[in-house]
PDB file of C-alpha atoms in Angstrom:
ATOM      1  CA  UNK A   7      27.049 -15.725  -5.936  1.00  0.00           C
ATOM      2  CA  UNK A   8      24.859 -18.758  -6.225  1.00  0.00           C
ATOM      3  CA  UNK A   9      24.225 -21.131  -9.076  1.00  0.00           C
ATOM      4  CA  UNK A  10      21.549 -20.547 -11.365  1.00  0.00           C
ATOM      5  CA  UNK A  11      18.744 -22.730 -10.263  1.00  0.00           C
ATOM      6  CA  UNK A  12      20.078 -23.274  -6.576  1.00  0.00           C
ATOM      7  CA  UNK A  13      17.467 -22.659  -3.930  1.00  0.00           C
ATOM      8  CA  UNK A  14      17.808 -19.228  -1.768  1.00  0.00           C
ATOM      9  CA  UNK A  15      19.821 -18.852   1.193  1.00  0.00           C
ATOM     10  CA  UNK A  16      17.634 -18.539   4.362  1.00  0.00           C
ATOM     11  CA  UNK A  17      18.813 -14.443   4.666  1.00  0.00           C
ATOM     12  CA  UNK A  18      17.605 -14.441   0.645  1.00  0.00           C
ATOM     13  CA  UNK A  19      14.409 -16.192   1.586  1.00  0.00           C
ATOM     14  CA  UNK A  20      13.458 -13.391   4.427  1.00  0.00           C
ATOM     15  CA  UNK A  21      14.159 -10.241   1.927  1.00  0.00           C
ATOM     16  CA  UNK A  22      12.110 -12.620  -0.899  1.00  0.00           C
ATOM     17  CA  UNK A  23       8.897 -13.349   1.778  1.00  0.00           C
ATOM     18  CA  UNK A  24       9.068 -10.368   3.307  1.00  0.00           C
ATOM     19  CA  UNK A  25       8.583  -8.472  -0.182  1.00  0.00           C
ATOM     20  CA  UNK A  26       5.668 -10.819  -0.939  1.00  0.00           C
ATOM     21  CA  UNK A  27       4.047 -10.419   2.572  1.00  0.00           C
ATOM     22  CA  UNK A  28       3.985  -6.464   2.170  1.00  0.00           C
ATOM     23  CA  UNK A  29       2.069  -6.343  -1.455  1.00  0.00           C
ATOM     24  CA  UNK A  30      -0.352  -8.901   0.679  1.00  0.00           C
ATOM     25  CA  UNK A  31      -1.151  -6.719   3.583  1.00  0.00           C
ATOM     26  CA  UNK A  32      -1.258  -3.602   1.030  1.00  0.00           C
ATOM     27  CA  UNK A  33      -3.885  -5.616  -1.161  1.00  0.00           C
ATOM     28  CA  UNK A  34      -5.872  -6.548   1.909  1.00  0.00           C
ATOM     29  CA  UNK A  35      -5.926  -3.369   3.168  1.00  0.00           C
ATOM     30  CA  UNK A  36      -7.174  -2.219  -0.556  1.00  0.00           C
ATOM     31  CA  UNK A  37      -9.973  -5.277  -0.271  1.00  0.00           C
ATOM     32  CA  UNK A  38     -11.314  -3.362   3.300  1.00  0.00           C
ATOM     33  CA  UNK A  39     -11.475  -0.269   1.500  1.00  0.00           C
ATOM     34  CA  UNK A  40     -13.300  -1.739  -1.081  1.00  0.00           C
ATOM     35  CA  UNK A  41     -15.542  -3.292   0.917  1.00  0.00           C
ATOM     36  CA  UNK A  42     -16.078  -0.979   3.536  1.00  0.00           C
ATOM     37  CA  UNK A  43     -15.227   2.373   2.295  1.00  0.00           C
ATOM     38  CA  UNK A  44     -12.957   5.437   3.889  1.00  0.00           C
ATOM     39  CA  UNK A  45     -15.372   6.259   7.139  1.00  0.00           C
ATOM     40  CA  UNK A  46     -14.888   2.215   8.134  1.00  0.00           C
ATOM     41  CA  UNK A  47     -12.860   2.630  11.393  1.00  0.00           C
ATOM     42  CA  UNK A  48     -10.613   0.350  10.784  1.00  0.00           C
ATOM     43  CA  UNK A  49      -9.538   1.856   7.115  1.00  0.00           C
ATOM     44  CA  UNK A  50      -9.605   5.201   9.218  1.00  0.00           C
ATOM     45  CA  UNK A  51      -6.789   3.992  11.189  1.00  0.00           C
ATOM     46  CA  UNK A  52      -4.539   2.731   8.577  1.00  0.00           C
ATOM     47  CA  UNK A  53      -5.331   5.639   6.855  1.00  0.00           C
ATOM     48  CA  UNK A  54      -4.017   7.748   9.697  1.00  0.00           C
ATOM     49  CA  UNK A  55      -1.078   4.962  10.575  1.00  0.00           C
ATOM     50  CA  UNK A  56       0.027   6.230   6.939  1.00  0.00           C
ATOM     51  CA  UNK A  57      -0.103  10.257   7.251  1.00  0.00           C
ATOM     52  CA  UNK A  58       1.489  10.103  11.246  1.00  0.00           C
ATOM     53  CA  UNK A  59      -2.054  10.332  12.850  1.00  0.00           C
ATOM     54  CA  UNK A  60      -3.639  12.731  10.383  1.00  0.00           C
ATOM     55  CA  UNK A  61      -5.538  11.788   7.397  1.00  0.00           C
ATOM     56  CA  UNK A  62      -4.963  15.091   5.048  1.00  0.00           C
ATOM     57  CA  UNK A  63      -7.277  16.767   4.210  1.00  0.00           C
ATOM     58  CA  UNK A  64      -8.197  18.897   0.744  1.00  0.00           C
ATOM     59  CA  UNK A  65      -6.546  18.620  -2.613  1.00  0.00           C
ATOM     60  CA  UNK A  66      -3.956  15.577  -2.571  1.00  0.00           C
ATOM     61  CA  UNK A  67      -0.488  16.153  -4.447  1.00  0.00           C
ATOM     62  CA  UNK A  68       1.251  12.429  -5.601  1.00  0.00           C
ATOM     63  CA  UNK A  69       4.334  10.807  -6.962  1.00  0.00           C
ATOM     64  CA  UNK A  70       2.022   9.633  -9.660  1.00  0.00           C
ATOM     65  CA  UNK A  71       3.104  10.743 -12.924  1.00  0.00           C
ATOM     66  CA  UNK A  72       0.408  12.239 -15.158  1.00  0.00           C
ATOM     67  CA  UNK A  73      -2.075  12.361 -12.573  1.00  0.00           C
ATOM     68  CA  UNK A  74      -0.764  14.614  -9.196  1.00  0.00           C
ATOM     69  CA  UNK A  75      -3.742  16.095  -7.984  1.00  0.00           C
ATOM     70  CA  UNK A  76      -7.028  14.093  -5.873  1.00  0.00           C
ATOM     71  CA  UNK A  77      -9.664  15.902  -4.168  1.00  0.00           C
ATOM     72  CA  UNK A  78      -8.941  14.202  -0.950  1.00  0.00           C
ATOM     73  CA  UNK A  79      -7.165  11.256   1.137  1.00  0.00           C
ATOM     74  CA  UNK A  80     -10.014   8.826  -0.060  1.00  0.00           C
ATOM     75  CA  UNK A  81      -9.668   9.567  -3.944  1.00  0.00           C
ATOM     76  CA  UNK A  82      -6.351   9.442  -3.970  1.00  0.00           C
ATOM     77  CA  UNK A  83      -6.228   5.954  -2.094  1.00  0.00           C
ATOM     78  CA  UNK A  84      -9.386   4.235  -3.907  1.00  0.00           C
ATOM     79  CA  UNK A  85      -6.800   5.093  -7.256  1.00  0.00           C
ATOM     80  CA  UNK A  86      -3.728   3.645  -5.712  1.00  0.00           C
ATOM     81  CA  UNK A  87      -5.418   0.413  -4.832  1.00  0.00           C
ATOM     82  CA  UNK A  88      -7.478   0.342  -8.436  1.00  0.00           C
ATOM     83  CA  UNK A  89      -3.835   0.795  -9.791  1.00  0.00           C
ATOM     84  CA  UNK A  90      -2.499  -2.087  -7.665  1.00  0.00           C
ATOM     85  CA  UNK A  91       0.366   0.813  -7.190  1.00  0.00           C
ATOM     86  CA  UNK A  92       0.015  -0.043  -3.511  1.00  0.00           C
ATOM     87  CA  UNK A  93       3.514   2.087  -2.285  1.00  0.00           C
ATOM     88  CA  UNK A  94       2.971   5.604  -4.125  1.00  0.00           C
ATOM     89  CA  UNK A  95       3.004   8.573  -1.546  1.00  0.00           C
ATOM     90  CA  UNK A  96       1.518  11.774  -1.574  1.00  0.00           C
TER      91      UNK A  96
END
């Protein structure tokens, strides 16, 4: 166990960046959305990256407490990324 106030071990700095470099490319990925909306291609394909080729379709069930249903894919992602709740799955 290190000192308090001792500088990370290279293996702690890896698990410490990578954390940090996942929340970025979820935020990004939020900003395209944003920006572009659900038909943009590109948000298409991360959108189908996520659900193994498939975006669903219909009514959306979460892990979200208090609010489990969303009309669709789209609704359900716009609310994650308003959230900033970037890793909840459906």
């Amino acid at each position: 166990v290190q000192q308090p106030g001792t500088p990370l071990s290279d293996p702690e700095y890896r698990q410490f960046f990578r954390s940090l470099r996942a929340a970025r490319r979820a935020s990004t990925a939020c900003l395209l959305r944003e920006l572009y909306g659900c038909q943009n291609p590109l948000v298409r394909r991360l959108d189908e990256y996520e659900n193994h080729g498939l975006i669903p379709e219909g009514p959306i069930c979460s892990d979200l407490p208090g609010t489990p249903f969303f009309p669709d894919f789209c609704t359900f992602a716009f609310y994650r990324c308003t959230r900033k709740r970037y890793f909840i799955k459906v």
